[in-house]
mmCIF file of C-alpha atoms in Angstrom:
data_model
loop_
_atom_site.group_PDB
_atom_site.id
_atom_site.type_symbol
_atom_site.label_atom_id
_atom_site.label_comp_id
_atom_site.label_asym_id
_atom_site.label_seq_id
_atom_site.Cartn_x
_atom_site.Cartn_y
_atom_site.Cartn_z
ATOM 1 C CA MET Q 1 95.772 26.673 74.181
ATOM 2 C CA GLU Q 2 98.971 28.624 74.363
ATOM 3 C CA ASN Q 3 102.278 27.786 76.062
ATOM 4 C CA GLY Q 4 101.748 24.048 75.690
ATOM 5 C CA ASP Q 5 98.840 23.057 77.917
ATOM 6 C CA ILE Q 6 98.306 26.332 79.804
ATOM 7 C CA PRO Q 7 95.007 28.174 79.068
ATOM 8 C CA GLU Q 8 95.216 31.802 77.980
ATOM 9 C CA ASN Q 9 93.188 32.971 80.987
ATOM 10 C CA ALA Q 10 95.091 30.887 83.565
ATOM 11 C CA ASN Q 11 96.538 32.322 86.778
ATOM 12 C CA ASP Q 12 100.248 33.015 87.107
ATOM 13 C CA HIS Q 13 102.375 29.913 87.821
ATOM 14 C CA CYS Q 14 99.763 27.583 86.289
ATOM 15 C CA PRO Q 15 101.035 23.962 86.552
ATOM 16 C CA GLY Q 16 99.400 23.055 83.209
ATOM 17 C CA THR Q 17 96.207 21.153 82.460
ATOM 18 C CA GLN Q 18 97.985 17.791 82.180
ATOM 19 C CA SER Q 19 99.818 18.108 85.500
ATOM 20 C CA GLU Q 20 98.736 15.974 88.461
ATOM 21 C CA ALA Q 21 98.539 19.277 90.359
ATOM 22 C CA ALA Q 22 96.123 20.809 87.844
ATOM 23 C CA GLY Q 23 93.223 22.429 89.665
ATOM 24 C CA LYS Q 24 94.740 21.530 93.046
ATOM 25 C CA ALA Q 25 97.861 23.691 93.371
ATOM 26 C CA ASP Q 26 97.853 26.911 95.400
ATOM 27 C CA SER Q 27 98.230 28.893 92.178
ATOM 28 C CA CYS Q 28 94.942 27.388 90.912
ATOM 29 C CA GLN Q 29 92.822 29.086 93.576
ATOM 30 C CA GLY Q 30 90.343 31.470 91.954
ATOM 31 C CA CYS Q 31 91.227 30.419 88.388
ATOM 32 C CA PRO Q 32 88.142 30.162 86.119
ATOM 33 C CA ASN Q 33 89.462 26.807 84.845
ATOM 34 C CA GLN Q 34 90.067 25.264 88.275
ATOM 35 C CA GLU Q 35 87.154 22.812 88.414
ATOM 36 C CA ALA Q 36 87.563 21.682 84.804
ATOM 37 C CA CYS Q 37 91.321 21.130 85.254
ATOM 38 C CA ALA Q 38 90.854 19.249 88.515
ATOM 39 C CA THR Q 39 88.433 16.734 86.970
ATOM 40 C CA ALA Q 40 89.914 16.407 83.471
ATOM 41 C CA PRO Q 41 92.048 13.362 82.571
ATOM 42 C CA LYS Q 42 95.804 13.815 83.320
ATOM 43 C CA GLY Q 43 98.912 12.506 81.600
ATOM 44 C CA PRO Q 44 99.098 9.804 78.937
ATOM 45 C CA ASP Q 45 95.785 7.968 78.741
ATOM 46 C CA PRO Q 46 95.812 4.306 77.618
ATOM 47 C CA ASP Q 47 92.119 4.563 76.717
ATOM 48 C CA LEU Q 48 92.971 6.998 73.918
ATOM 49 C CA VAL Q 49 94.637 4.193 71.957
ATOM 50 C CA ALA Q 50 91.483 2.058 72.175
ATOM 51 C CA ILE Q 51 89.321 5.055 71.227
ATOM 52 C CA ALA Q 52 91.508 5.841 68.207
ATOM 53 C CA GLU Q 53 91.153 2.246 67.030
ATOM 54 C CA ARG Q 54 87.348 2.393 67.340
ATOM 55 C CA MET Q 55 87.160 5.769 65.610
ATOM 56 C CA ALA Q 56 89.360 4.635 62.716
ATOM 57 C CA THR Q 57 86.207 3.412 60.923
ATOM 58 C CA VAL Q 58 84.422 6.781 61.305
ATOM 59 C CA LYS Q 59 85.123 9.251 58.497
ATOM 60 C CA HIS Q 60 83.646 12.447 59.935
ATOM 61 C CA LYS Q 61 83.055 13.390 63.584
ATOM 62 C CA ILE Q 62 80.981 16.485 64.361
ATOM 63 C CA LEU Q 63 80.052 17.952 67.747
ATOM 64 C CA VAL Q 64 76.796 19.870 68.188
ATOM 65 C CA LEU Q 65 77.184 22.484 70.933
ATOM 66 C CA SER Q 66 75.231 25.323 72.505
ATOM 67 C CA GLY Q 67 76.155 28.001 74.996
ATOM 68 C CA LYS Q 68 72.780 27.815 76.735
ATOM 69 C CA GLY Q 69 70.192 25.107 77.263
ATOM 70 C CA GLY Q 70 66.779 25.178 75.632
ATOM 71 C CA VAL Q 71 67.880 26.525 72.239
ATOM 72 C CA GLY Q 72 66.985 23.376 70.278
ATOM 73 C CA LYS Q 73 70.448 21.823 70.069
ATOM 74 C CA SER Q 74 69.235 18.231 70.490
ATOM 75 C CA THR Q 75 66.400 18.812 68.025
ATOM 76 C CA PHE Q 76 68.979 20.000 65.506
ATOM 77 C CA SER Q 77 71.252 17.009 66.229
ATOM 78 C CA ALA Q 78 68.356 14.612 65.710
ATOM 79 C CA GLN Q 79 67.171 16.201 62.464
ATOM 80 C CA LEU Q 80 70.749 16.504 61.150
ATOM 81 C CA SER Q 81 71.149 12.762 61.739
ATOM 82 C CA PHE Q 82 67.812 11.979 60.074
ATOM 83 C CA ALA Q 83 68.778 14.139 57.083
ATOM 84 C CA LEU Q 84 72.222 12.568 56.598
ATOM 85 C CA ALA Q 85 70.730 9.085 56.879
ATOM 86 C CA SER Q 86 68.102 9.984 54.256
ATOM 87 C CA LEU Q 87 71.001 10.829 51.910
ATOM 88 C CA ASP Q 88 72.172 7.210 52.324
ATOM 89 C CA PHE Q 89 75.101 8.080 54.583
ATOM 90 C CA GLN Q 90 75.956 5.708 57.416
ATOM 91 C CA VAL Q 91 75.253 7.773 60.533
ATOM 92 C CA GLY Q 92 75.797 7.388 64.274
ATOM 93 C CA LEU Q 93 74.325 9.755 66.871
ATOM 94 C CA LEU Q 94 76.076 9.796 70.251
ATOM 95 C CA ASP Q 95 74.281 11.535 73.126
ATOM 96 C CA ILE Q 96 76.780 12.696 75.783
ATOM 97 C CA ASP Q 97 74.299 14.901 77.637
ATOM 98 C CA ILE Q 98 74.619 12.620 80.649
ATOM 99 C CA CYS Q 99 72.236 14.488 82.962
ATOM 100 C CA GLY Q 100 69.605 15.358 80.352
ATOM 101 C CA PRO Q 101 69.513 12.691 77.618
ATOM 102 C CA SER Q 102 66.685 13.655 75.248
ATOM 103 C CA ILE Q 103 67.954 11.958 72.080
ATOM 104 C CA PRO Q 104 66.109 8.633 72.671
ATOM 105 C CA LYS Q 105 62.824 10.569 72.800
ATOM 106 C CA MET Q 106 63.620 12.606 69.687
ATOM 107 C CA LEU Q 107 64.566 9.502 67.683
ATOM 108 C CA GLY Q 108 61.487 7.529 68.768
ATOM 109 C CA LEU Q 109 63.576 5.048 70.767
ATOM 110 C CA GLU Q 110 62.189 5.396 74.288
ATOM 111 C CA GLY Q 111 62.202 2.120 76.200
ATOM 112 C CA GLN Q 112 64.952 0.563 74.078
ATOM 113 C CA GLU Q 113 67.962 -1.116 75.684
ATOM 114 C CA ILE Q 114 71.637 -1.511 74.792
ATOM 115 C CA HIS Q 115 72.765 -5.003 73.796
ATOM 116 C CA GLN Q 116 76.220 -6.493 74.176
ATOM 117 C CA SER Q 117 77.962 -8.422 71.420
ATOM 118 C CA ASN Q 118 81.418 -9.922 71.058
ATOM 119 C CA LEU Q 119 82.401 -6.683 69.286
ATOM 120 C CA GLY Q 120 81.164 -4.391 72.070
ATOM 121 C CA TRP Q 121 78.016 -2.446 72.856
ATOM 122 C CA SER Q 122 75.594 -2.328 69.941
ATOM 123 C CA PRO Q 123 73.910 1.001 69.132
ATOM 124 C CA VAL Q 124 70.122 1.133 69.026
ATOM 125 C CA TYR Q 125 69.046 1.510 65.397
ATOM 126 C CA VAL Q 126 66.318 3.749 63.994
ATOM 127 C CA GLU Q 127 67.106 2.564 60.479
ATOM 128 C CA SER Q 128 69.809 0.237 59.195
ATOM 129 C CA ASN Q 129 72.021 3.283 58.537
ATOM 130 C CA LEU Q 130 71.181 5.344 61.662
ATOM 131 C CA GLY Q 131 72.389 4.091 65.042
ATOM 132 C CA VAL Q 132 72.054 5.843 68.410
ATOM 133 C CA MET Q 133 73.829 5.567 71.762
ATOM 134 C CA SER Q 134 72.733 7.351 74.945
ATOM 135 C CA ILE Q 135 72.744 6.914 78.695
ATOM 136 C CA GLY Q 136 68.972 7.162 78.316
ATOM 137 C CA PHE Q 137 68.986 3.515 77.195
ATOM 138 C CA MET Q 138 70.712 2.509 80.438
ATOM 139 C CA LEU Q 139 68.334 4.063 82.964
ATOM 140 C CA PRO Q 140 65.884 1.632 84.627
ATOM 141 C CA ASN Q 141 63.431 4.503 85.074
ATOM 142 C CA PRO Q 142 63.271 7.412 82.575
ATOM 143 C CA ASP Q 143 62.394 9.777 85.446
ATOM 144 C CA GLU Q 144 65.525 8.857 87.397
ATOM 145 C CA ALA Q 145 68.015 11.700 87.844
ATOM 146 C CA VAL Q 146 71.678 11.156 86.934
ATOM 147 C CA ILE Q 147 73.656 12.842 89.713
ATOM 148 C CA TRP Q 148 77.291 12.327 88.761
ATOM 149 C CA ARG Q 149 80.458 14.305 89.263
ATOM 150 C CA GLY Q 150 82.882 15.029 86.434
ATOM 151 C CA PRO Q 151 85.139 11.945 86.640
ATOM 152 C CA ARG Q 152 82.224 9.525 86.366
ATOM 153 C CA LYS Q 153 80.762 11.448 83.408
ATOM 154 C CA ASN Q 154 84.165 11.385 81.704
ATOM 155 C CA GLY Q 155 84.407 7.650 82.338
ATOM 156 C CA LEU Q 156 81.085 6.954 80.617
ATOM 157 C CA ILE Q 157 82.001 9.143 77.627
ATOM 158 C CA LYS Q 158 85.232 7.177 77.225
ATOM 159 C CA GLN Q 159 83.289 3.939 77.484
ATOM 160 C CA PHE Q 160 80.881 5.073 74.774
ATOM 161 C CA LEU Q 161 83.831 5.939 72.514
ATOM 162 C CA LYS Q 162 85.908 2.790 73.038
ATOM 163 C CA ASP Q 163 83.261 0.118 73.695
ATOM 164 C CA VAL Q 164 80.460 0.945 71.223
ATOM 165 C CA TYR Q 165 80.790 -0.903 67.917
ATOM 166 C CA TRP Q 166 79.543 1.466 65.220
ATOM 167 C CA GLY Q 167 81.061 -0.324 62.253
ATOM 168 C CA GLU Q 168 81.832 1.763 59.186
ATOM 169 C CA LEU Q 169 80.361 5.267 59.576
ATOM 170 C CA ASP Q 170 80.324 8.284 57.304
ATOM 171 C CA PHE Q 171 79.282 10.560 60.180
ATOM 172 C CA LEU Q 172 79.315 10.417 63.958
ATOM 173 C CA ILE Q 173 77.186 13.267 65.331
ATOM 174 C CA VAL Q 174 77.862 14.004 69.015
ATOM 175 C CA ASP Q 175 75.103 15.819 70.900
ATOM 176 C CA ALA Q 176 76.813 17.557 73.834
ATOM 177 C CA PRO Q 177 75.256 19.253 76.869
ATOM 178 C CA PRO Q 178 75.076 23.060 76.914
ATOM 179 C CA GLY Q 179 78.029 25.094 78.134
ATOM 180 C CA THR Q 180 81.752 24.341 78.351
ATOM 181 C CA SER Q 181 82.189 21.787 81.093
ATOM 182 C CA ASP Q 182 83.854 18.436 81.796
ATOM 183 C CA GLU Q 183 82.017 16.603 79.037
ATOM 184 C CA HIS Q 184 83.257 19.042 76.400
ATOM 185 C CA ILE Q 185 86.874 18.868 77.499
ATOM 186 C CA SER Q 186 86.679 15.072 77.664
ATOM 187 C CA ILE Q 187 85.123 14.553 74.219
ATOM 188 C CA VAL Q 188 87.585 16.931 72.537
ATOM 189 C CA GLN Q 189 90.608 15.302 74.199
ATOM 190 C CA CYS Q 190 89.362 11.817 73.319
ATOM 191 C CA LEU Q 191 88.562 12.528 69.665
ATOM 192 C CA GLN Q 192 91.236 15.004 68.575
ATOM 193 C CA ALA Q 193 93.834 12.288 67.954
ATOM 194 C CA SER Q 194 91.444 10.417 65.650
ATOM 195 C CA GLY Q 195 90.473 13.491 63.627
ATOM 196 C CA LEU Q 196 87.629 15.673 64.851
ATOM 197 C CA ASP Q 197 86.065 17.699 62.031
ATOM 198 C CA GLY Q 198 84.737 20.426 64.308
ATOM 199 C CA ALA Q 199 81.628 21.777 65.994
ATOM 200 C CA ILE Q 200 78.276 23.216 64.973
ATOM 201 C CA ILE Q 201 76.964 25.730 67.505
ATOM 202 C CA VAL Q 202 73.211 26.259 67.929
ATOM 203 C CA THR Q 203 71.758 29.461 69.353
ATOM 204 C CA THR Q 204 68.618 31.564 69.436
ATOM 205 C CA PRO Q 205 68.626 35.191 68.161
ATOM 206 C CA GLN Q 206 68.547 37.164 71.404
ATOM 207 C CA GLN Q 207 71.573 38.546 73.235
ATOM 208 C CA VAL Q 208 70.984 36.472 76.381
ATOM 209 C CA SER Q 209 71.797 33.401 74.275
ATOM 210 C CA LEU Q 210 74.480 34.960 72.070
ATOM 211 C CA ILE Q 211 76.482 36.063 75.114
ATOM 212 C CA ASP Q 212 77.003 32.412 75.991
ATOM 213 C CA VAL Q 213 77.573 31.396 72.371
ATOM 214 C CA ARG Q 214 80.508 33.796 72.213
ATOM 215 C CA LYS Q 215 81.991 31.864 75.143
ATOM 216 C CA GLU Q 216 81.387 28.619 73.239
ATOM 217 C CA VAL Q 217 83.247 29.964 70.193
ATOM 218 C CA SER Q 218 86.056 31.087 72.484
ATOM 219 C CA PHE Q 219 86.213 27.605 74.027
ATOM 220 C CA CYS Q 220 86.494 26.014 70.581
ATOM 221 C CA LYS Q 221 89.332 28.322 69.606
ATOM 222 C CA LYS Q 222 91.221 27.665 72.858
ATOM 223 C CA VAL Q 223 91.104 23.884 72.503
ATOM 224 C CA GLY Q 224 91.815 23.922 68.761
ATOM 225 C CA LEU Q 225 88.342 22.765 67.726
ATOM 226 C CA PRO Q 226 87.219 24.206 64.359
ATOM 227 C CA VAL Q 227 83.826 25.912 64.354
ATOM 228 C CA LEU Q 228 82.023 24.502 61.313
ATOM 229 C CA GLY Q 229 79.269 27.071 61.618
ATOM 230 C CA VAL Q 230 76.521 28.613 63.726
ATOM 231 C CA VAL Q 231 72.801 27.893 63.387
ATOM 232 C CA GLU Q 232 70.214 30.421 64.558
ATOM 233 C CA ASN Q 233 67.268 28.369 65.775
ATOM 234 C CA MET Q 234 63.776 29.632 66.681
ATOM 235 C CA SER Q 235 64.345 32.559 64.335
ATOM 236 C CA GLY Q 236 60.826 33.946 64.410
ATOM 237 C CA LEU Q 237 57.550 32.014 64.583
ATOM 238 C CA HIS Q 238 56.486 30.974 61.094
ATOM 239 C CA GLN Q 239 53.172 29.170 60.717
ATOM 240 C CA PRO Q 240 50.416 28.809 58.097
ATOM 241 C CA LEU Q 241 47.586 31.221 58.858
ATOM 242 C CA THR Q 242 45.153 28.316 58.970
ATOM 243 C CA ASP Q 243 47.054 26.740 61.897
ATOM 244 C CA PHE Q 244 46.476 29.724 64.195
ATOM 245 C CA ARG Q 245 43.773 30.025 66.817
ATOM 246 C CA PHE Q 246 42.160 33.441 67.171
ATOM 247 C CA MET Q 247 41.039 34.710 70.559
ATOM 248 C CA LYS Q 248 38.891 37.692 71.584
ATOM 249 C CA LEU Q 249 39.868 39.296 74.882
ATOM 250 C CA SER Q 250 37.230 40.534 77.313
ATOM 251 C CA GLY Q 251 37.644 43.388 79.731
ATOM 252 C CA ASP Q 252 38.191 41.049 82.682
ATOM 253 C CA GLY Q 253 41.058 39.213 80.939
ATOM 254 C CA GLY Q 254 38.958 36.301 79.755
ATOM 255 C CA GLN Q 255 39.314 34.815 76.262
ATOM 256 C CA THR Q 256 36.775 33.626 73.736
ATOM 257 C CA ASP Q 257 37.815 31.391 70.849
ATOM 258 C CA VAL Q 258 36.665 33.018 67.584
ATOM 259 C CA THR Q 259 38.770 30.896 65.226
ATOM 260 C CA GLN Q 260 35.817 29.418 63.360
ATOM 261 C CA TRP Q 261 34.294 32.859 62.744
ATOM 262 C CA VAL Q 262 37.648 34.268 61.522
ATOM 263 C CA MET Q 263 38.261 31.370 59.143
ATOM 264 C CA GLU Q 264 34.781 31.576 57.681
ATOM 265 C CA TYR Q 265 35.164 35.344 57.236
ATOM 266 C CA VAL Q 266 38.524 34.954 55.492
ATOM 267 C CA LYS Q 267 37.227 32.190 53.205
ATOM 268 C CA GLU Q 268 34.326 34.351 52.160
ATOM 269 C CA ASN Q 269 36.059 37.725 51.842
ATOM 270 C CA ALA Q 270 39.785 37.086 51.273
ATOM 271 C CA PRO Q 271 40.399 33.403 50.399
ATOM 272 C CA GLU Q 272 43.862 34.232 49.002
ATOM 273 C CA LEU Q 273 45.046 34.774 52.608
ATOM 274 C CA LEU Q 274 44.564 31.077 53.399
ATOM 275 C CA ASN Q 275 47.795 30.204 51.578
ATOM 276 C CA LEU Q 276 49.945 32.693 53.493
ATOM 277 C CA ILE Q 277 52.528 31.967 56.171
ATOM 278 C CA ALA Q 278 52.171 34.237 59.193
ATOM 279 C CA SER Q 279 55.422 35.308 60.829
ATOM 280 C CA THR Q 280 56.326 37.166 63.987
ATOM 281 C CA GLU Q 281 59.484 37.749 66.009
ATOM 282 C CA VAL Q 282 59.594 35.763 69.254
ATOM 283 C CA PHE Q 283 63.075 36.694 70.468
ATOM 284 C CA ASP Q 284 64.600 40.137 70.050
ATOM 285 C CA SER Q 285 67.029 40.138 67.121
ATOM 286 C CA SER Q 286 67.348 43.916 66.767
ATOM 287 C CA ARG Q 287 71.121 43.718 67.387
ATOM 288 C CA GLY Q 288 71.724 41.489 64.396
ATOM 289 C CA GLY Q 289 71.282 38.041 65.882
ATOM 290 C CA ALA Q 290 73.657 35.192 65.152
ATOM 291 C CA SER Q 291 74.600 36.413 61.674
ATOM 292 C CA ARG Q 292 76.139 39.620 63.046
ATOM 293 C CA MET Q 293 77.917 37.713 65.813
ATOM 294 C CA CYS Q 294 79.445 35.374 63.215
ATOM 295 C CA VAL Q 295 80.845 38.326 61.281
ATOM 296 C CA GLU Q 296 82.316 39.797 64.454
ATOM 297 C CA MET Q 297 83.876 36.501 65.560
ATOM 298 C CA GLY Q 298 84.979 35.295 62.135
ATOM 299 C CA VAL Q 299 82.937 32.085 61.956
ATOM 300 C CA LEU Q 300 80.564 30.743 59.311
ATOM 301 C CA PHE Q 301 76.847 31.490 59.647
ATOM 302 C CA LEU Q 302 74.983 28.423 58.397
ATOM 303 C CA GLY Q 303 71.483 29.885 58.462
ATOM 304 C CA LYS Q 304 68.219 30.323 60.344
ATOM 305 C CA VAL Q 305 65.569 27.809 61.363
ATOM 306 C CA PRO Q 306 62.160 29.300 62.218
ATOM 307 C CA LEU Q 307 60.184 28.271 65.272
ATOM 308 C CA ASP Q 308 57.800 25.767 63.692
ATOM 309 C CA PRO Q 309 55.194 24.023 65.868
ATOM 310 C CA GLN Q 310 55.229 21.113 63.419
ATOM 311 C CA LEU Q 311 58.979 20.631 63.963
ATOM 312 C CA CYS Q 312 58.382 20.633 67.726
ATOM 313 C CA LYS Q 313 55.720 17.978 67.208
ATOM 314 C CA ALA Q 314 58.064 15.879 65.064
ATOM 315 C CA ALA Q 315 60.662 15.983 67.859
ATOM 316 C CA GLU Q 316 58.057 14.981 70.433
ATOM 317 C CA GLU Q 317 56.972 12.054 68.250
ATOM 318 C CA GLY Q 318 60.528 10.984 67.442
ATOM 319 C CA ARG Q 319 60.308 11.289 63.666
ATOM 320 C CA SER Q 320 62.115 13.040 60.842
ATOM 321 C CA CYS Q 321 60.779 16.404 59.725
ATOM 322 C CA PHE Q 322 61.824 15.460 56.176
ATOM 323 C CA ALA Q 323 59.600 12.369 55.946
ATOM 324 C CA ASP Q 324 56.464 14.253 54.851
ATOM 325 C CA GLN Q 325 55.160 17.736 54.108
ATOM 326 C CA ARG Q 326 53.993 18.617 57.621
ATOM 327 C CA CYS Q 327 57.137 20.637 58.483
ATOM 328 C CA SER Q 328 56.734 22.818 55.405
ATOM 329 C CA VAL Q 329 58.254 25.850 57.168
ATOM 330 C CA SER Q 330 61.259 24.347 58.970
ATOM 331 C CA ALA Q 331 62.301 21.407 56.779
ATOM 332 C CA PRO Q 332 63.474 23.543 53.801
ATOM 333 C CA ALA Q 333 65.494 25.766 56.173
ATOM 334 C CA LEU Q 334 67.165 22.744 57.788
ATOM 335 C CA LYS Q 335 67.867 21.208 54.395
ATOM 336 C CA SER Q 336 69.540 24.422 53.198
ATOM 337 C CA ILE Q 337 71.718 24.545 56.334
ATOM 338 C CA ILE Q 338 72.816 20.922 55.949
ATOM 339 C CA GLU Q 339 73.631 21.425 52.277
ATOM 340 C CA LYS Q 340 75.691 24.514 53.158
ATOM 341 C CA LEU Q 341 77.512 22.562 55.873
ATOM 342 C CA LEU Q 342 78.420 19.714 53.532
ATOM 343 C CA LYS Q 343 79.485 22.114 50.796
ATOM 344 C CA SER Q 344 81.657 24.159 53.167
ATOM 345 C CA GLN Q 345 83.489 20.988 54.193
ATOM 346 C CA GLY Q 346 83.827 19.701 50.638
ATOM 347 C CA ILE Q 347 81.804 16.606 51.511
ATOM 348 C CA SER Q 348 79.777 14.823 48.872
ATOM 349 C CA ARG Q 349 78.403 11.345 48.396
ATOM 350 C CA MET Q 350 81.207 10.633 45.915
ATOM 351 C CA ALA Q 351 83.894 12.014 48.225
ATOM 352 C CA LEU Q 352 82.715 9.827 51.074
ATOM 353 C CA ASP Q 353 82.623 6.754 48.856
ATOM 354 C CA ASP Q 354 86.198 7.511 47.841
ATOM 355 C CA GLY Q 355 87.274 7.604 51.508
ATOM 356 C CA ALA Q 356 87.543 11.393 51.947
#
């Protein structure tokens, strides 16, 4: 923000985002920030004191954002949490995607419920060092739509932050909905006073996604949220040759499965091919993808994660891709990204033990 609490792209005579007239004054008509300003919290907020007290026991707070839906942001949040927990960190995963909570599914916690204690709401635990909180645990029917306006969403996010008892955490990972809406403004305002490390932004390689990611980076800069790095997900389909099915097309558009014949032919004539990984581009990255965008916008590029059917299956089954060798294509890429993230922030097991 510039000029106190007035956005750079605000109309003339903007009353300021903290004003009671924000989003409602005559000068707000036609402003791109009008809806967000009208629904955002105004003035001194007593809940922020309670949130700061809760967050005092959390060492590192990281948002996971995306400019567009469907890029694998929640999958990344889930696997990041699994990975940090496997390194013996104490990890919390907070799902603030109020209208589309997929984290319970991706952590294998469907059907679980939140319990109340004298200390507050208790997270649902995957392991003793990995707790999860989501509105998905509060819905009587998983198929029920959450149709809420901004103020009610903001109220639940505040309640998650001030009423959930996480205990001592090394990391709180916050999985946010796509875009730059009420939830994003609310979570940044609520956590900035208690020390918000920054945001990881997830994208796919094509321009239709990167256009929106540029807006996400711009949002982070405007609200003073550091961008910890960008992850390019679904960066080409990588799969062992033996996992493919081979089809023969007929003139009328029909298909015949010839996988068995192909595999037998390869085994007999070129067995060395059976150990290869086949790769193809799914999304157009001819304009440089996320790595080029990061150079242009001055943010860190954390790396690429290939589109791996085994990683998709792990997410569907609610398990870590690091637990076995099935995600042989995607797990090493994710591990490299997480190591780069920790290194860029100067975070180590020793540093966390020392209270860094």
